[in-house]
PDB file of C-alpha atoms in Angstrom:
ATOM      1  CA  GLN A 744     -71.046  57.803  59.824  1.00  0.00           C
ATOM      2  CA  VAL A 745     -72.561  56.666  63.092  1.00  0.00           C
ATOM      3  CA  GLN A 746     -71.893  53.149  63.779  1.00  0.00           C
ATOM      4  CA  LEU A 747     -73.570  50.552  66.397  1.00  0.00           C
ATOM      5  CA  VAL A 748     -71.663  47.889  67.708  1.00  0.00           C
ATOM      6  CA  GLU A 749     -72.672  45.232  69.773  1.00  0.00           C
ATOM      7  CA  SER A 750     -71.361  42.375  71.662  1.00  0.00           C
ATOM      8  CA  GLY A 751     -72.204  40.128  74.099  1.00  0.00           C
ATOM      9  CA  GLY A 752     -72.573  36.998  71.857  1.00  0.00           C
ATOM     10  CA  GLY A 753     -72.207  33.791  71.874  1.00  0.00           C
ATOM     11  CA  LEU A 754     -72.852  29.972  72.633  1.00  0.00           C
ATOM     12  CA  VAL A 755     -74.948  28.902  75.535  1.00  0.00           C
ATOM     13  CA  GLN A 756     -76.661  25.377  76.761  1.00  0.00           C
ATOM     14  CA  PRO A 757     -80.565  25.563  76.765  1.00  0.00           C
ATOM     15  CA  GLY A 758     -81.138  27.224  79.837  1.00  0.00           C
ATOM     16  CA  GLY A 759     -78.748  29.281  79.966  1.00  0.00           C
ATOM     17  CA  SER A 760     -78.103  33.499  79.682  1.00  0.00           C
ATOM     18  CA  LEU A 761     -76.863  36.031  77.847  1.00  0.00           C
ATOM     19  CA  ARG A 762     -77.018  39.396  78.013  1.00  0.00           C
ATOM     20  CA  LEU A 763     -76.547  41.706  74.084  1.00  0.00           C
ATOM     21  CA  SER A 764     -75.075  45.392  74.212  1.00  0.00           C
ATOM     22  CA  CYS A 765     -75.690  47.679  71.524  1.00  0.00           C
ATOM     23  CA  ALA A 766     -73.135  51.045  71.838  1.00  0.00           C
ATOM     24  CA  ALA A 767     -73.393  53.678  68.993  1.00  0.00           C
ATOM     25  CA  SER A 768     -70.200  55.464  68.129  1.00  0.00           C
ATOM     26  CA  GLU A 769     -71.153  58.786  68.259  1.00  0.00           C
ATOM     27  CA  ARG A 770     -74.314  60.365  70.324  1.00  0.00           C
ATOM     28  CA  ILE A 771     -77.722  60.029  68.078  1.00  0.00           C
ATOM     29  CA  PHE A 772     -80.543  62.529  68.866  1.00  0.00           C
ATOM     30  CA  SER A 773     -83.908  62.228  69.054  1.00  0.00           C
ATOM     31  CA  ILE A 774     -84.406  58.751  69.264  1.00  0.00           C
ATOM     32  CA  ASN A 775     -87.521  56.935  68.708  1.00  0.00           C
ATOM     33  CA  TYR A 776     -86.798  54.234  69.808  1.00  0.00           C
ATOM     34  CA  MET A 777     -84.141  51.526  70.356  1.00  0.00           C
ATOM     35  CA  GLY A 778     -84.690  47.624  69.773  1.00  0.00           C
ATOM     36  CA  TRP A 779     -83.658  43.889  68.849  1.00  0.00           C
ATOM     37  CA  TYR A 780     -83.598  41.837  65.814  1.00  0.00           C
ATOM     38  CA  ARG A 781     -82.913  38.145  64.752  1.00  0.00           C
ATOM     39  CA  GLN A 782     -82.242  36.537  61.604  1.00  0.00           C
ATOM     40  CA  ALA A 783     -81.863  32.472  61.184  1.00  0.00           C
ATOM     41  CA  PRO A 784     -80.679  30.945  59.030  1.00  0.00           C
ATOM     42  CA  GLY A 785     -83.165  30.211  56.479  1.00  0.00           C
ATOM     43  CA  LYS A 786     -85.626  33.050  57.775  1.00  0.00           C
ATOM     44  CA  GLU A 787     -86.294  36.804  57.434  1.00  0.00           C
ATOM     45  CA  ARG A 788     -85.124  38.991  60.003  1.00  0.00           C
ATOM     46  CA  GLU A 789     -87.699  39.072  62.880  1.00  0.00           C
ATOM     47  CA  LEU A 790     -88.279  41.393  65.854  1.00  0.00           C
ATOM     48  CA  VAL A 791     -87.063  40.869  68.731  1.00  0.00           C
ATOM     49  CA  ALA A 792     -87.914  43.842  71.156  1.00  0.00           C
ATOM     50  CA  THR A 793     -88.078  47.181  71.205  1.00  0.00           C
ATOM     51  CA  ILE A 794     -87.692  49.913  73.647  1.00  0.00           C
ATOM     52  CA  THR A 795     -89.139  53.628  72.950  1.00  0.00           C
ATOM     53  CA  SER A 796     -87.248  56.950  74.254  1.00  0.00           C
ATOM     54  CA  ALA A 797     -90.185  56.866  77.472  1.00  0.00           C
ATOM     55  CA  GLY A 798     -89.229  53.924  78.046  1.00  0.00           C
ATOM     56  CA  ILE A 799     -92.330  51.669  76.373  1.00  0.00           C
ATOM     57  CA  THR A 800     -91.234  47.831  75.428  1.00  0.00           C
ATOM     58  CA  ASN A 801     -92.414  45.476  73.548  1.00  0.00           C
ATOM     59  CA  TYR A 802     -91.355  41.794  73.009  1.00  0.00           C
ATOM     60  CA  ALA A 803     -92.247  39.253  70.852  1.00  0.00           C
ATOM     61  CA  ASP A 804     -94.874  36.237  71.705  1.00  0.00           C
ATOM     62  CA  SER A 805     -91.757  34.072  71.366  1.00  0.00           C
ATOM     63  CA  VAL A 806     -89.419  35.775  74.137  1.00  0.00           C
ATOM     64  CA  LYS A 807     -91.917  37.454  76.100  1.00  0.00           C
ATOM     65  CA  GLY A 808     -91.501  36.509  79.879  1.00  0.00           C
ATOM     66  CA  ARG A 809     -87.668  35.074  78.925  1.00  0.00           C
ATOM     67  CA  PHE A 810     -86.187  38.476  77.573  1.00  0.00           C
ATOM     68  CA  THR A 811     -86.174  41.794  78.858  1.00  0.00           C
ATOM     69  CA  ILE A 812     -84.720  45.084  76.821  1.00  0.00           C
ATOM     70  CA  SER A 813     -82.932  47.907  78.401  1.00  0.00           C
ATOM     71  CA  GLY A 814     -81.913  51.286  77.492  1.00  0.00           C
ATOM     72  CA  ASP A 815     -80.148  54.462  78.197  1.00  0.00           C
ATOM     73  CA  ASN A 816     -80.884  56.934  75.455  1.00  0.00           C
ATOM     74  CA  ALA A 817     -78.380  59.667  76.784  1.00  0.00           C
ATOM     75  CA  LYS A 818     -75.574  57.155  76.136  1.00  0.00           C
ATOM     76  CA  ASN A 819     -77.134  55.833  73.305  1.00  0.00           C
ATOM     77  CA  THR A 820     -76.623  52.068  74.532  1.00  0.00           C
ATOM     78  CA  VAL A 821     -79.289  49.085  74.346  1.00  0.00           C
ATOM     79  CA  TYR A 822     -79.150  45.567  76.389  1.00  0.00           C
ATOM     80  CA  LEU A 823     -81.019  42.636  76.054  1.00  0.00           C
ATOM     81  CA  GLN A 824     -81.022  40.336  79.157  1.00  0.00           C
ATOM     82  CA  MET A 825     -81.949  37.005  77.421  1.00  0.00           C
ATOM     83  CA  SER A 826     -82.769  33.874  79.895  1.00  0.00           C
ATOM     84  CA  SER A 827     -83.837  30.571  79.184  1.00  0.00           C
ATOM     85  CA  LEU A 828     -82.539  29.933  76.456  1.00  0.00           C
ATOM     86  CA  LYS A 829     -84.052  27.752  73.728  1.00  0.00           C
ATOM     87  CA  PRO A 830     -82.249  25.801  70.581  1.00  0.00           C
ATOM     88  CA  GLU A 831     -84.740  28.183  68.570  1.00  0.00           C
ATOM     89  CA  ASP A 832     -83.608  31.692  70.054  1.00  0.00           C
ATOM     90  CA  THR A 833     -80.140  30.181  67.460  1.00  0.00           C
ATOM     91  CA  ALA A 834     -80.096  33.464  65.265  1.00  0.00           C
ATOM     92  CA  VAL A 835     -77.773  36.499  64.563  1.00  0.00           C
ATOM     93  CA  TYR A 836     -78.950  39.185  66.771  1.00  0.00           C
ATOM     94  CA  TYR A 837     -79.133  42.852  65.322  1.00  0.00           C
ATOM     95  CA  CYS A 838     -79.944  46.177  67.274  1.00  0.00           C
ATOM     96  CA  LYS A 839     -81.206  49.007  65.557  1.00  0.00           C
ATOM     97  CA  ILE A 840     -81.829  52.895  66.643  1.00  0.00           C
ATOM     98  CA  SER A 841     -84.526  54.826  65.349  1.00  0.00           C
ATOM     99  CA  CYS A 842     -84.336  58.747  65.256  1.00  0.00           C
ATOM    100  CA  LEU A 843     -85.377  61.779  63.353  1.00  0.00           C
ATOM    101  CA  TYR A 844     -82.763  63.146  61.467  1.00  0.00           C
ATOM    102  CA  TYR A 845     -83.135  66.993  60.340  1.00  0.00           C
ATOM    103  CA  ASN A 846     -86.927  65.804  61.219  1.00  0.00           C
ATOM    104  CA  TYR A 847     -86.253  62.393  58.987  1.00  0.00           C
ATOM    105  CA  PRO A 848     -86.366  59.319  60.152  1.00  0.00           C
ATOM    106  CA  ARG A 849     -83.517  57.350  60.258  1.00  0.00           C
ATOM    107  CA  ASP A 850     -82.576  54.211  61.072  1.00  0.00           C
ATOM    108  CA  TYR A 851     -79.237  52.437  62.242  1.00  0.00           C
ATOM    109  CA  TRP A 852     -78.082  49.020  62.241  1.00  0.00           C
ATOM    110  CA  GLY A 853     -75.300  47.063  64.281  1.00  0.00           C
ATOM    111  CA  GLN A 854     -73.510  44.392  62.101  1.00  0.00           C
ATOM    112  CA  GLY A 855     -75.267  41.571  64.007  1.00  0.00           C
ATOM    113  CA  THR A 856     -74.193  39.096  66.510  1.00  0.00           C
ATOM    114  CA  GLN A 857     -73.916  35.445  66.631  1.00  0.00           C
ATOM    115  CA  VAL A 858     -76.503  33.581  69.312  1.00  0.00           C
ATOM    116  CA  THR A 859     -75.955  29.841  69.166  1.00  0.00           C
ATOM    117  CA  VAL A 860     -78.345  27.831  71.710  1.00  0.00           C
ATOM    118  CA  SER A 861     -76.792  24.128  71.984  1.00  0.00           C
ATOM    119  CA  SER A 862     -75.875  21.404  74.242  1.00  0.00           C
TER     120      SER A 862
END
């Protein structure tokens, strides 16, 4: 079973930066897109950013201009560079890889990494 392992979360002051990483435990083929989602306490999980296999990116309005997603399909890794962090960015961040498995869509999720923005 493929596992996604995230790293890079932690505590940071407002205005600071963090870089999240996510790597798959084994090779994933036919990737459609990779992405980052987050879930704050008492709220639903929401999209942060995605990147397609062609390199097309999409961002939530709340993070545009502050966060940058990048990925390496061959290495099955995805990154999220977060800058100018705000307290409202505090959440558990999850990575996701969406692919085709024998022509059927399949999603893999990471276990989540906590990001806390506080002074």
